[in-house]
Amino acid sequence: MAILLTGIYSFAQENYKSATIVTKGGDTLSGLIDYQNWERNPLFILFKQGESGRIHRHTPKDIQSFRVEGDYYFSAVVGVDITPRETDYLTYSAKPIIEVDTVFLSVYLLGKASLYALVDRDAKQHYYIEKDSSGIVELIYIKYLKQVQRKTTIQKNERYKGQLNYFFSDCPAMKKEISNTDFQPESLIDLFKNYNFCVEPNEETVQLTNNETRKAEFNFGFVAGATLTNLKFYSSEQKFDYLTEQNFSNSIKPTVGISLNIVFPRNRGKWALYNELAYRSYDYTEAWHEFIRENYFYDHAVSIGATYIKMSNFIRYQIPDKTVRMYFHLGIAHGYAFQIKNNYKVEKTFYGSTTVKNEPAISALRTYEMGIAGGVGAEFKKFSAEFRYEIGNGISSLINLSSTSHTFFFLLGYHF
């Protein structure tokens, strides 16, 4: 199994595309680069001159630049602000902590003022400006903690706006736009375009990055199929034997729902957040005869069923760039039971006299079920087929009677 998964992973990862590199000596070489549509700036690239050529590993210290699939990266020695932006790691300092590194910068825009970007190993986004002979300067944006009226608050140091006012001072009209500029690629690209047009209206600003490739893709769809559910009960108390000792037969029911697959930008669309809202149900009726002696016996019948609206959320990995795209996902499921069947019937027959007793099979029900699920499937164009397994915490909320539900899904889907 490990060998198979390694093979699938390797097969999915290799993606050589036509490209050029510029060596440290200034020579331009044409060939192929293993292109991964990087979300984070690559630490190195794999390059070969021709399909059967030798593969060379190049870091930012080895080459000047490379171009592949519309992306343009160049090597630069820059300062990198390593102060964290994640809430759990914020400090009380509003000052940047700069480390010097040699990196591949991604070119967003070339003009009088050029805009570059770096997404580091911690997925932190950095932006850089280069204008005239100023060198490459990082635009600084810091989040930090501050005590305000005995409460800890999150503050923002938007130094990048002051930097932009300085660099764009030869176009005073930019001041208001700078004050409204967010620390986001779309906002910064628009700002740089407007500035370049302001100071050099007859010169063309070259945009190298495609914003559409940096946006999430939303795919809505429908899903339908069948479920096979097995219900199990566990208790150390003999009074629940009518549940724990029964082998409830598998319940096969239809399921139908709607889906939303959010494909994350970059990385060749390999990662996605898959969400599904679906109807599903199960239904069991088990009956058995308990013989005590002649003319004295019991007939038991347990009826348990539930109808759910379920929300499932998965992290999905999908193999890119194939006609038939396999995917694997793992996630959690939440179900609300809006209809429940819950009955235990006992008929006692004693020398021709029969008495009937009906009572809830489970005295305390769980209407909200949680579970974990995983699946494997394949997509062809807009169609999909999937096998999924889910284990949930069942229908009993009694402390002395636990339950689990085991469900197998066989699903077909269509997305827009």
Coordinates of C-alpha atoms in Angstrom, one line a residue:
M1 CA 0.0 0.0 0.0
A2 CA 2.8 2.4 0.9
I3 CA 4.5 1.7 -2.5
L4 CA 1.2 2.3 -4.3
L5 CA 0.6 5.6 -2.6
T6 CA 4.1 6.8 -3.2
G7 CA 3.7 5.9 -6.9
I8 CA 0.5 7.8 -7.1
Y9 CA 2.0 10.8 -5.3
S10 CA 5.1 10.9 -7.5
F11 CA 2.9 10.5 -10.6
A12 CA 0.7 13.4 -9.5
Q13 CA 3.6 15.7 -8.7
E14 CA 5.7 15.6 -11.8
N15 CA 4.6 18.3 -14.2
Y16 CA 7.3 19.5 -16.6
K17 CA 6.4 22.6 -18.7
S18 CA 8.2 24.6 -21.3
A19 CA 10.3 27.3 -19.5
T20 CA 13.4 29.4 -19.7
I21 CA 16.1 30.2 -17.1
V22 CA 18.7 32.9 -17.0
T23 CA 22.0 31.8 -15.6
K24 CA 24.3 33.8 -13.4
G25 CA 26.4 34.5 -16.4
G26 CA 23.4 36.0 -18.2
D27 CA 22.8 33.1 -20.7
T28 CA 19.2 32.2 -21.4
L29 CA 18.5 28.5 -21.6
S30 CA 15.3 26.9 -22.9
G31 CA 14.0 23.7 -21.5
L32 CA 11.4 22.3 -19.0
I33 CA 10.7 23.1 -15.4
D34 CA 8.8 20.9 -13.0
Y35 CA 6.0 23.4 -12.5
Q36 CA 3.9 23.1 -9.4
N37 CA 1.9 26.4 -9.7
W38 CA 3.5 27.3 -6.3
E39 CA 1.4 28.8 -3.6
R40 CA 4.6 29.5 -1.7
N41 CA 7.7 30.7 -3.5
P42 CA 9.9 27.8 -4.4
L43 CA 13.1 27.2 -2.6
F44 CA 14.5 25.5 -5.7
I45 CA 13.4 24.4 -9.2
L46 CA 14.0 21.3 -11.3
F47 CA 15.1 22.1 -14.8
K48 CA 16.1 20.0 -17.8
Q49 CA 16.9 20.8 -21.4
G50 CA 14.6 18.4 -23.3
E51 CA 12.4 15.5 -22.3
S52 CA 15.4 13.1 -21.9
G53 CA 17.8 15.7 -20.5
R54 CA 19.5 15.6 -17.2
I55 CA 17.6 17.1 -14.3
H56 CA 19.3 20.1 -12.6
R57 CA 18.3 21.5 -9.3
H58 CA 18.7 25.3 -9.1
T59 CA 18.3 27.5 -6.0
P60 CA 18.2 31.3 -6.0
K61 CA 21.9 31.3 -5.6
D62 CA 22.4 29.4 -8.8
I63 CA 20.4 31.3 -11.4
Q64 CA 19.2 34.9 -12.1
S65 CA 15.6 34.1 -13.0
F66 CA 13.1 31.7 -14.6
R67 CA 9.8 31.9 -16.5
V68 CA 7.2 29.2 -16.7
E69 CA 3.5 29.1 -17.5
G70 CA 3.2 32.9 -17.2
D71 CA 5.0 33.0 -13.9
Y72 CA 8.2 35.0 -13.6
Y73 CA 10.6 34.6 -10.7
F74 CA 14.0 36.2 -10.1
S75 CA 16.7 35.7 -7.6
A76 CA 17.2 38.5 -5.0
V77 CA 18.9 39.1 -1.7
V78 CA 16.3 40.9 0.4
G79 CA 15.3 41.6 3.9
V80 CA 12.4 39.5 5.1
D81 CA 10.2 40.6 8.0
I82 CA 9.7 37.5 10.2
T83 CA 7.3 38.9 12.7
P84 CA 4.3 36.6 13.0
R85 CA 0.7 37.6 11.9
E86 CA -1.1 34.6 13.3
T87 CA -3.1 35.6 16.4
D88 CA -1.7 32.9 18.6
Y89 CA 1.9 34.1 18.0
L90 CA 1.5 37.9 18.2
T91 CA 3.7 39.9 20.5
Y92 CA 3.5 43.4 22.1
S93 CA 6.1 44.8 19.7
A94 CA 5.2 46.8 16.6
K95 CA 8.7 46.7 15.2
P96 CA 9.7 44.5 12.3
I97 CA 12.3 41.7 12.8
I98 CA 14.3 41.6 9.6
E99 CA 16.4 38.7 8.3
V100 CA 18.4 38.8 5.1
D101 CA 17.8 35.9 2.7
T102 CA 18.3 34.9 -0.9
V103 CA 15.0 34.0 -2.4
F104 CA 13.0 33.7 -5.6
L105 CA 10.7 36.7 -5.8
S106 CA 7.5 36.5 -7.8
V107 CA 7.1 39.4 -10.2
Y108 CA 3.6 40.8 -10.1
L109 CA 4.1 44.1 -12.0
L110 CA 6.9 45.8 -13.9
G111 CA 6.9 49.5 -14.5
K112 CA 8.2 52.8 -13.0
A113 CA 7.4 51.2 -9.7
S114 CA 7.6 47.4 -9.8
L115 CA 5.7 45.1 -7.4
Y116 CA 7.1 41.7 -6.3
A117 CA 5.9 39.1 -3.8
L118 CA 7.1 36.4 -1.5
V119 CA 5.1 33.8 0.3
D120 CA 7.5 32.2 2.8
R121 CA 7.6 28.7 4.3
D122 CA 5.1 29.8 7.0
A123 CA 2.7 30.9 4.3
K124 CA 3.2 34.6 5.3
Q125 CA 2.7 37.0 2.4
H126 CA 5.4 39.6 1.8
Y127 CA 5.3 42.4 -0.9
Y128 CA 8.3 44.4 -2.2
I129 CA 8.6 47.6 -4.2
E130 CA 11.4 48.6 -6.5
K131 CA 11.6 52.1 -8.0
D132 CA 14.5 53.6 -9.9
S133 CA 17.7 53.0 -8.0
S134 CA 16.1 52.5 -4.6
G135 CA 16.7 48.8 -4.5
I136 CA 14.1 46.2 -3.5
V137 CA 12.3 47.3 -0.3
E138 CA 9.8 45.2 1.7
L139 CA 6.4 46.9 2.4
I140 CA 5.9 46.5 6.1
Y141 CA 2.6 45.4 7.7
I142 CA 2.6 44.2 11.3
K143 CA -0.1 42.9 13.7
Y144 CA 0.7 43.2 17.4
L145 CA -0.9 43.1 20.8
K146 CA -1.7 46.1 23.0
Q147 CA -3.3 46.6 26.4
V148 CA -6.3 49.0 26.0
Q149 CA -8.3 49.6 29.2
R150 CA -7.1 46.4 30.8
K151 CA -8.0 44.4 27.7
T152 CA -5.6 42.8 25.2
T153 CA -6.4 44.1 21.7
I154 CA -4.9 43.4 18.3
Q155 CA -3.4 46.5 16.6
K156 CA -2.1 47.0 13.1
N157 CA 1.1 48.8 12.1
E158 CA 0.4 49.8 8.5
R159 CA 3.9 51.2 7.8
Y160 CA 3.5 50.2 4.1
K161 CA 1.1 53.1 3.6
G162 CA 3.8 55.5 4.7
Q163 CA 6.4 53.8 2.5
L164 CA 4.1 54.1 -0.5
N165 CA 3.4 57.8 0.2
Y166 CA 7.2 58.3 0.1
F167 CA 7.8 56.3 -3.1
F168 CA 4.8 57.8 -4.8
S169 CA 5.3 61.4 -3.7
D170 CA 5.9 62.5 -7.3
C171 CA 2.1 61.8 -7.9
P172 CA 0.2 63.6 -5.1
A173 CA -3.1 62.4 -6.4
M174 CA -2.1 58.9 -5.1
K175 CA -2.3 59.9 -1.4
K176 CA -6.0 59.2 -1.0
E177 CA -5.9 56.0 -2.8
I178 CA -2.9 54.8 -0.7
S179 CA -4.9 55.4 2.5
N180 CA -7.6 53.1 1.2
T181 CA -5.2 50.4 -0.1
D182 CA -5.5 47.0 1.7
F183 CA -2.5 44.7 2.1
Q184 CA -3.8 42.4 -0.5
P185 CA -2.5 41.6 -4.0
E186 CA -5.5 42.9 -6.0
S187 CA -5.5 46.2 -4.1
L188 CA -1.7 46.7 -4.4
I189 CA -1.7 45.8 -8.1
D190 CA -4.4 48.4 -8.9
L191 CA -2.5 51.0 -6.9
F192 CA 0.8 50.4 -8.7
K193 CA -0.9 50.4 -12.1
N194 CA -2.5 53.8 -11.3
Y195 CA 0.7 55.2 -10.0
N196 CA 2.7 54.1 -13.1
F197 CA 0.0 55.6 -15.4
C198 CA 0.2 58.8 -13.4
V199 CA 3.9 59.4 -13.8
E200 CA 4.4 57.7 -17.2
P201 CA 1.1 57.7 -19.0
N202 CA 2.7 56.8 -22.3
E203 CA 4.6 53.8 -20.9
E204 CA 3.0 50.3 -20.5
T205 CA 2.9 48.6 -17.2
V206 CA 3.5 44.9 -17.5
Q207 CA 1.5 42.7 -15.3
L208 CA 3.2 39.3 -14.9
T209 CA 0.8 37.5 -12.5
N210 CA -2.7 36.4 -13.3
N211 CA -5.0 37.3 -10.4
E212 CA -7.5 34.7 -11.4
T213 CA -4.9 31.9 -10.6
R214 CA -4.7 33.3 -7.1
K215 CA -8.4 33.1 -6.4
A216 CA -10.3 30.2 -5.0
E217 CA -12.6 28.3 -7.4
F218 CA -16.1 27.6 -6.3
N219 CA -17.9 24.5 -7.8
F220 CA -21.5 23.9 -6.9
G221 CA -23.1 20.5 -7.6
F222 CA -25.5 17.7 -6.8
V223 CA -24.8 14.3 -5.3
A224 CA -27.0 11.2 -5.0
G225 CA -26.5 7.5 -4.2
A226 CA -27.1 4.9 -1.6
T227 CA -26.0 4.3 2.0
L228 CA -25.5 1.1 3.8
T229 CA -25.7 1.7 7.6
N230 CA -24.9 -0.6 10.5
L231 CA -25.9 0.3 14.0
K232 CA -24.1 -1.0 17.1
F233 CA -25.0 -0.7 20.8
Y234 CA -22.7 -1.3 23.8
S235 CA -23.4 -1.7 27.5
S236 CA -22.3 -3.7 30.5
E237 CA -25.8 -3.8 31.9
Q238 CA -28.0 -6.8 31.1
K239 CA -31.1 -4.8 30.9
F240 CA -30.0 -3.5 27.4
D241 CA -29.5 -7.0 26.0
Y242 CA -32.4 -6.4 23.7
L243 CA -30.1 -3.9 21.9
T244 CA -26.6 -5.1 22.5
E245 CA -27.2 -8.7 21.7
Q246 CA -28.9 -8.1 18.4
N247 CA -27.2 -8.1 15.1
F248 CA -29.1 -5.4 13.3
S249 CA -29.1 -6.1 9.6
N250 CA -27.6 -3.4 7.3
S251 CA -30.0 -0.7 6.4
I252 CA -29.8 0.4 2.7
K253 CA -31.3 3.7 1.9
P254 CA -31.0 6.5 -0.8
T255 CA -29.3 9.7 -0.2
V256 CA -29.3 13.0 -2.1
G257 CA -27.7 16.4 -1.5
I258 CA -26.0 19.5 -2.7
S259 CA -22.3 20.2 -2.7
L260 CA -19.8 23.1 -2.8
N261 CA -16.2 22.4 -3.6
I262 CA -13.8 25.3 -2.9
V263 CA -10.6 24.7 -4.8
F264 CA -7.7 26.6 -3.2
P265 CA -5.7 28.9 -5.5
R266 CA -2.3 27.8 -6.9
N267 CA -0.7 24.4 -6.3
R268 CA -2.3 23.3 -9.5
G269 CA -5.7 23.0 -7.8
K270 CA -4.6 20.0 -5.7
W271 CA -6.2 21.1 -2.4
A272 CA -9.8 21.9 -1.8
L273 CA -12.4 22.2 0.9
Y274 CA -15.4 20.0 0.0
N275 CA -18.8 20.7 1.7
E276 CA -21.9 18.7 1.4
L277 CA -25.5 19.1 2.7
A278 CA -27.4 15.9 2.3
Y279 CA -30.5 13.9 3.3
R280 CA -29.9 10.4 4.6
S281 CA -31.7 7.8 6.8
Y282 CA -31.6 4.4 8.3
D283 CA -34.4 2.0 9.5
Y284 CA -34.2 -1.2 11.5
T285 CA -36.8 -3.6 12.7
E286 CA -35.5 -6.8 14.5
A287 CA -37.9 -9.4 15.9
W288 CA -37.2 -12.6 17.9
H289 CA -38.9 -15.2 19.9
E290 CA -38.0 -16.0 23.5
F291 CA -39.2 -19.5 24.6
I292 CA -39.5 -20.0 28.4
R293 CA -41.5 -23.2 28.4
E294 CA -44.5 -24.6 26.8
N295 CA -47.4 -22.1 26.8
Y296 CA -45.0 -19.4 28.2
F297 CA -43.0 -17.3 25.8
Y298 CA -42.2 -13.7 24.7
D299 CA -42.1 -12.1 21.2
H300 CA -39.8 -9.1 21.0
A301 CA -39.6 -6.4 18.3
V302 CA -37.2 -3.4 18.2
S303 CA -37.8 -0.6 15.7
I304 CA -35.2 2.1 15.4
G305 CA -34.8 4.6 12.6
A306 CA -33.7 8.1 12.0
T307 CA -33.8 10.6 9.1
Y308 CA -31.0 13.2 9.0
I309 CA -30.0 16.4 7.4
K310 CA -26.2 16.1 7.4
M311 CA -23.4 18.6 6.8
S312 CA -20.1 17.1 5.9
N313 CA -16.8 19.1 5.5
F314 CA -13.7 17.6 4.0
I315 CA -10.2 18.6 3.2
R316 CA -9.6 17.1 -0.2
Y317 CA -6.5 16.2 -2.2
Q318 CA -7.1 15.8 -5.9
I319 CA -4.6 14.6 -8.5
P320 CA -4.2 17.4 -11.0
D321 CA -4.0 17.6 -14.8
K322 CA -5.5 14.2 -15.6
T323 CA -8.5 13.3 -17.8
V324 CA -9.8 11.2 -14.9
R325 CA -8.9 13.0 -11.6
M326 CA -8.7 10.8 -8.5
Y327 CA -9.3 12.4 -5.1
F328 CA -9.0 11.5 -1.5
H329 CA -10.6 13.4 1.4
L330 CA -11.0 13.3 5.1
G331 CA -13.3 15.3 7.3
I332 CA -16.1 15.6 9.8
A333 CA -19.9 15.1 9.6
H334 CA -22.7 16.7 11.6
G335 CA -26.2 15.3 11.4
Y336 CA -29.5 16.6 12.8
A337 CA -32.2 13.9 13.1
F338 CA -35.5 15.6 12.4
Q339 CA -37.5 12.3 12.4
I340 CA -36.9 9.3 14.7
K341 CA -38.5 5.9 15.1
N342 CA -37.8 4.5 18.6
N343 CA -39.9 1.6 19.9
Y344 CA -39.5 -1.7 21.8
K345 CA -42.5 -4.0 21.7
V346 CA -42.9 -7.0 24.0
E347 CA -45.7 -9.5 23.7
K348 CA -46.0 -11.9 26.6
T349 CA -48.0 -15.1 26.1
F350 CA -48.9 -17.2 29.2
Y351 CA -51.3 -20.1 28.7
G352 CA -53.2 -18.3 25.9
S353 CA -53.3 -14.9 27.6
T354 CA -51.3 -12.2 25.7
T355 CA -50.3 -8.9 27.1
V356 CA -48.5 -6.2 25.0
K357 CA -46.1 -3.6 26.2
N358 CA -44.7 -0.8 24.1
E359 CA -42.0 1.5 25.3
P360 CA -39.1 3.6 23.9
A361 CA -36.2 1.4 22.9
I362 CA -33.8 4.1 24.0
S363 CA -35.0 6.4 26.8
A364 CA -32.7 9.3 25.9
L365 CA -32.0 10.0 22.3
R366 CA -29.2 12.0 20.6
T367 CA -30.7 14.1 17.8
Y368 CA -27.3 15.7 16.9
E369 CA -24.8 13.1 15.6
M370 CA -21.1 13.8 15.0
G371 CA -18.7 11.6 13.1
I372 CA -15.5 11.4 11.0
A373 CA -15.5 10.3 7.4
G374 CA -13.1 9.6 4.6
G375 CA -13.6 8.9 0.9
V376 CA -11.9 8.1 -2.4
G377 CA -13.4 9.0 -5.7
A378 CA -12.7 10.1 -9.3
E379 CA -13.9 12.9 -11.5
F380 CA -14.4 12.9 -15.2
K381 CA -15.2 16.3 -16.7
K382 CA -18.2 17.4 -14.5
F383 CA -19.1 13.9 -13.2
S384 CA -17.8 12.1 -10.2
A385 CA -18.1 8.8 -8.4
E386 CA -17.1 8.2 -4.8
F387 CA -16.9 5.5 -2.1
R388 CA -17.0 6.9 1.4
Y389 CA -17.0 5.5 5.0
E390 CA -18.3 7.3 8.0
I391 CA -18.4 6.4 11.7
G392 CA -20.7 8.4 14.0
N393 CA -21.5 8.5 17.7
G394 CA -25.0 7.0 17.1
I395 CA -28.4 7.7 18.5
S396 CA -28.2 6.9 22.2
S397 CA -27.3 9.7 24.7
L398 CA -27.5 7.4 27.7
I399 CA -24.3 7.2 29.8
N400 CA -24.7 3.4 30.3
L401 CA -25.6 2.7 26.7
S402 CA -23.3 3.8 23.9
S403 CA -23.9 3.5 20.2
T404 CA -22.0 3.9 17.0
S405 CA -23.2 4.1 13.4
H406 CA -21.1 2.8 10.5
T407 CA -22.1 4.0 7.1
F408 CA -20.8 3.2 3.7
F409 CA -21.7 5.6 0.9
F410 CA -21.8 4.9 -2.9
L411 CA -22.2 8.3 -4.6
L412 CA -22.5 9.9 -8.0
G413 CA -22.1 13.6 -8.5
Y414 CA -22.4 16.4 -11.0
H415 CA -20.9 19.9 -10.6
F416 CA -21.2 23.1 -12.6

